[in-house]
Coordinates of C-alpha atoms and ligand atoms in Angstrom, one line a residue:
M1 CA 3.9 5.5 -42.7
K2 CA 3.9 4.1 -39.3
T3 CA 1.4 1.3 -38.4
T4 CA 2.5 0.2 -35.1
S5 CA 3.2 1.7 -32.0
F6 CA 5.0 0.5 -28.9
T7 CA 2.7 1.0 -25.8
P8 CA 4.5 -0.8 -23.0
F9 CA 1.6 -0.5 -20.4
S10 CA -0.9 -2.0 -22.5
R11 CA 0.7 -4.4 -24.8
R12 CA 0.9 -7.8 -23.3
N13 CA 4.2 -8.9 -24.3
F14 CA 4.1 -12.5 -23.2
I15 CA 3.1 -15.8 -24.3
Q16 CA 1.1 -17.8 -22.1
T17 CA 0.8 -21.3 -22.7
A18 CA -2.2 -22.7 -21.3
V19 CA -2.8 -26.6 -20.9
A20 CA -6.4 -27.2 -22.2
A21 CA -7.2 -29.9 -19.7
G22 CA -5.7 -28.3 -16.7
V23 CA -4.5 -31.4 -15.4
A24 CA -1.5 -33.6 -16.5
T25 CA -2.4 -37.5 -15.9
F26 CA 0.7 -39.7 -14.8
G27 CA -0.7 -43.2 -14.7
S28 CA -3.9 -43.2 -12.6
R29 CA -2.9 -40.0 -10.9
A30 CA -4.2 -36.7 -11.9
V31 CA -2.0 -33.8 -10.9
P32 CA -2.4 -30.0 -10.9
A33 CA -0.7 -28.6 -14.1
L34 CA 0.6 -25.4 -12.7
A35 CA 4.2 -26.5 -13.5
D36 CA 2.8 -26.9 -17.1
T37 CA 1.3 -23.6 -17.6
P38 CA 4.1 -21.2 -17.1
T39 CA 4.1 -17.5 -18.2
T40 CA 6.7 -17.3 -20.6
F41 CA 8.3 -14.0 -21.9
T42 CA 10.0 -13.7 -25.1
L43 CA 12.8 -11.6 -26.7
A44 CA 11.1 -9.9 -29.6
D45 CA 13.1 -9.2 -32.8
L46 CA 14.7 -5.9 -33.1
P47 CA 12.5 -3.8 -35.4
Y48 CA 15.6 -3.0 -37.8
A49 CA 18.7 -4.6 -38.8
F50 CA 21.8 -4.8 -36.5
D51 CA 23.7 -2.2 -38.5
A52 CA 20.5 -0.1 -39.1
L53 CA 21.8 2.5 -36.5
E54 CA 25.3 3.1 -37.8
P55 CA 27.3 4.9 -37.7
H56 CA 25.9 6.1 -34.5
I57 CA 25.4 2.5 -32.7
D58 CA 27.6 0.0 -34.4
A59 CA 26.3 -3.5 -35.6
R60 CA 28.4 -5.5 -33.2
T61 CA 27.3 -3.6 -30.3
M62 CA 23.5 -4.1 -31.3
E63 CA 24.0 -7.8 -31.8
I64 CA 25.5 -8.4 -28.5
H65 CA 23.4 -5.9 -26.5
H66 CA 20.0 -7.5 -28.0
G67 CA 21.1 -11.3 -28.5
R68 CA 23.0 -11.6 -25.0
H69 CA 22.4 -8.8 -22.6
H70 CA 18.8 -8.5 -23.4
N71 CA 18.3 -12.3 -24.0
A72 CA 19.8 -12.9 -20.7
Y73 CA 17.1 -10.5 -18.9
V74 CA 14.6 -12.6 -20.5
N75 CA 16.1 -16.0 -19.5
N76 CA 16.7 -14.9 -15.8
M77 CA 13.0 -13.3 -16.0
N78 CA 11.6 -16.7 -16.9
S79 CA 13.6 -18.6 -14.5
A80 CA 12.4 -16.3 -11.8
A81 CA 8.7 -16.5 -13.0
A82 CA 8.8 -20.3 -13.4
G83 CA 5.8 -21.8 -11.6
R84 CA 4.9 -18.7 -9.8
E85 CA 1.1 -18.3 -9.7
E86 CA 1.6 -14.5 -8.6
L87 CA 2.8 -13.6 -11.9
Q88 CA 0.4 -15.6 -14.2
G89 CA -1.5 -13.4 -16.7
K90 CA 0.5 -10.5 -16.0
S91 CA 2.6 -8.5 -18.5
L92 CA 6.1 -7.3 -17.7
C93 CA 5.0 -3.9 -17.4
E94 CA 2.2 -4.9 -15.0
I95 CA 4.7 -6.8 -12.8
I96 CA 7.2 -4.3 -12.5
A97 CA 4.8 -1.6 -11.8
D98 CA 3.6 -3.4 -8.7
L99 CA 6.9 -5.0 -7.2
T100 CA 5.5 -5.2 -3.8
A101 CA 3.0 -7.9 -5.3
V102 CA 5.9 -10.0 -6.4
P103 CA 7.1 -12.8 -3.8
E104 CA 10.1 -11.4 -1.8
D105 CA 12.1 -14.3 -2.7
I106 CA 12.2 -13.3 -6.4
R107 CA 11.6 -9.7 -6.3
T108 CA 15.3 -8.5 -6.7
A109 CA 15.6 -10.9 -9.6
V110 CA 12.4 -9.5 -11.1
R111 CA 13.3 -5.9 -10.4
N112 CA 16.5 -6.3 -12.2
N113 CA 15.5 -8.6 -14.9
G114 CA 11.8 -7.8 -15.5
G115 CA 13.1 -4.1 -15.3
G116 CA 15.9 -5.1 -18.0
C117 CA 13.4 -6.7 -20.3
V118 CA 10.9 -3.5 -20.1
N119 CA 13.8 -0.9 -20.4
H120 CA 15.1 -2.5 -23.5
D121 CA 11.9 -3.0 -25.2
L122 CA 11.4 0.8 -24.9
F123 CA 15.1 1.5 -26.0
W124 CA 14.8 -0.5 -29.1
A125 CA 11.4 1.0 -29.9
T126 CA 12.5 4.5 -29.4
M127 CA 15.5 4.3 -32.0
A128 CA 15.2 4.3 -35.6
P129 CA 17.8 4.5 -38.6
E130 CA 18.9 8.2 -39.3
G131 CA 16.7 9.5 -41.9
S132 CA 13.5 7.6 -40.8
T133 CA 13.3 9.2 -37.2
G134 CA 10.1 10.8 -37.9
E135 CA 8.8 13.9 -36.3
M136 CA 7.9 15.3 -33.0
S137 CA 4.1 15.7 -32.6
D138 CA 2.7 19.2 -31.9
A139 CA 1.5 18.0 -28.4
L140 CA 5.3 16.7 -27.3
G141 CA 6.8 20.0 -28.9
S142 CA 4.5 22.1 -26.7
A143 CA 5.0 19.9 -23.6
I144 CA 8.9 20.1 -24.0
E145 CA 8.4 24.0 -24.4
D146 CA 6.2 24.1 -21.0
A147 CA 8.5 22.0 -19.1
F148 CA 12.1 23.0 -20.3
G149 CA 11.6 26.1 -22.4
N150 CA 12.9 24.7 -25.5
L151 CA 14.2 21.3 -27.1
E152 CA 18.0 22.2 -26.5
S153 CA 17.4 22.8 -22.8
M154 CA 15.5 19.3 -22.5
Q155 CA 18.5 17.7 -24.2
E156 CA 20.9 19.4 -22.1
Q157 CA 19.5 18.3 -19.0
F158 CA 18.7 14.9 -20.3
N159 CA 22.5 14.6 -21.4
K160 CA 23.6 15.7 -18.0
A161 CA 21.3 13.1 -16.3
A162 CA 22.7 10.6 -18.6
A163 CA 26.6 11.5 -18.2
T164 CA 26.2 11.8 -14.3
R165 CA 24.6 8.6 -13.9
F166 CA 27.3 6.8 -11.7
G167 CA 28.2 3.2 -12.8
S168 CA 25.3 1.6 -14.9
G169 CA 21.9 2.8 -15.5
W170 CA 19.6 4.9 -17.4
A171 CA 18.5 8.6 -18.2
W172 CA 14.8 9.2 -18.8
L173 CA 12.3 11.5 -20.2
I174 CA 9.1 10.9 -18.2
V175 CA 5.6 12.1 -18.0
N176 CA 5.3 12.5 -14.4
G177 CA 2.3 12.4 -12.0
D178 CA 1.2 16.0 -13.0
G179 CA 1.2 14.9 -16.5
K180 CA 4.5 16.9 -17.2
L181 CA 7.6 16.1 -18.8
Q182 CA 10.6 15.7 -16.4
I183 CA 14.2 14.2 -16.7
T184 CA 15.2 11.5 -14.2
S185 CA 17.7 8.6 -14.1
T186 CA 17.7 5.4 -12.3
P187 CA 20.3 2.8 -11.4
N188 CA 20.8 -0.7 -12.7
Q189 CA 17.4 -1.8 -14.5
D190 CA 15.1 0.5 -12.4
N191 CA 12.3 1.8 -14.4
P192 CA 10.4 5.2 -13.5
K193 CA 7.2 3.1 -13.2
M194 CA 8.7 1.2 -10.2
K195 CA 6.4 2.6 -7.5
G196 CA 8.0 2.8 -4.2
F197 CA 11.4 1.8 -5.5
V198 CA 12.0 5.2 -7.5
P199 CA 11.8 8.4 -5.4
D200 CA 8.0 9.6 -5.5
D201 CA 9.0 12.8 -7.2
E202 CA 10.8 10.8 -10.1
Y203 CA 7.7 8.4 -10.6
G204 CA 6.2 8.5 -14.0
A205 CA 5.9 6.8 -17.5
A206 CA 9.1 6.8 -19.4
I207 CA 8.5 8.1 -23.0
L208 CA 12.4 7.9 -23.9
G209 CA 15.5 6.6 -22.4
I210 CA 19.1 6.0 -23.0
D211 CA 20.8 3.0 -21.7
V212 CA 24.3 4.1 -20.2
W213 CA 25.4 0.8 -19.0
E214 CA 28.9 0.2 -20.6
H215 CA 27.6 -2.8 -22.7
A216 CA 25.7 0.1 -24.5
Y217 CA 28.6 1.7 -26.0
Y218 CA 31.8 0.4 -24.9
L219 CA 32.8 -1.4 -27.8
H220 CA 32.8 1.7 -30.3
Y221 CA 33.1 4.5 -27.8
Q222 CA 35.1 3.0 -25.1
N223 CA 35.0 5.4 -22.0
R224 CA 33.5 8.2 -24.1
R225 CA 30.0 8.0 -22.7
A226 CA 29.4 11.7 -23.7
D227 CA 30.3 11.0 -27.4
Y228 CA 27.7 8.1 -27.4
I229 CA 24.9 10.2 -25.8
G230 CA 25.6 13.0 -28.3
A231 CA 25.5 10.7 -31.2
W232 CA 22.5 8.6 -29.9
W233 CA 20.3 11.6 -30.5
N234 CA 20.7 11.1 -34.3
V235 CA 18.6 8.0 -34.0
V236 CA 16.0 8.8 -31.8
N237 CA 12.6 7.7 -33.1
W238 CA 10.4 10.8 -32.6
D239 CA 7.2 9.2 -34.2
E240 CA 7.5 6.5 -31.3
V241 CA 8.2 9.0 -28.7
S242 CA 5.3 11.3 -29.8
A243 CA 3.0 8.3 -29.5
L244 CA 4.3 7.1 -26.1
H245 CA 3.7 10.6 -25.0
A246 CA 0.1 10.8 -26.2
A247 CA -0.4 7.4 -24.3
A248 CA 1.3 8.3 -21.2
V249 CA -0.8 11.8 -20.9
A250 CA -4.0 10.0 -21.8
G251 CA -3.2 7.9 -18.9
Ligands
MN1 MN1 21.4 -2.6 -21.9

């Protein structure tokens, strides 16, 4: 039974620490407490054990990927956001969806690290141990048939996008501006919601994505990216992807 759902564009996955008084007093001098009221982003625990996705994704890869790579994106995002009023009170999803509102001097850092946070949150949430991957909703099944003919064709297009993404990046299943499903891919840590930073005809809400950075698979699969992609389908959490589809279609 599923009780929670990952909703990246509504959940405020940050903790904002407000200093109640609003000012800090140093001796007789009262100063604004902006530096004491940071927007702080946190690394959430994985929703399963490191070894839960074996044999398809090994425990050591998961541990390093979450604890070091994802954690570094969180720390770097916090460094970029420290003391920046423009980011106060916004979720990561809101921030990366409106990068032009981010001050220019930290925009690239936010694009890379904020994107890294959002992308990995989605990645972890849309995987589950084999045997607990749930079922595709009727609405998602119909949408796949409408857009691709059948599931196999969708997977074929998705695998191709993942395999041919040169260097580091992601392949995505998105709900596009017309409310239809579409396969896209992005370089680095870009996300399909980064309006103005992804092509207009590849803009949309990601409901499934695969990380094809080497850090996602190299320990176990070495250079065999296609084997990793093929194995990954065994751990796709269809309950979660269906929930994300419903949320994206509802707008
Ligand atoms: Mn990664």
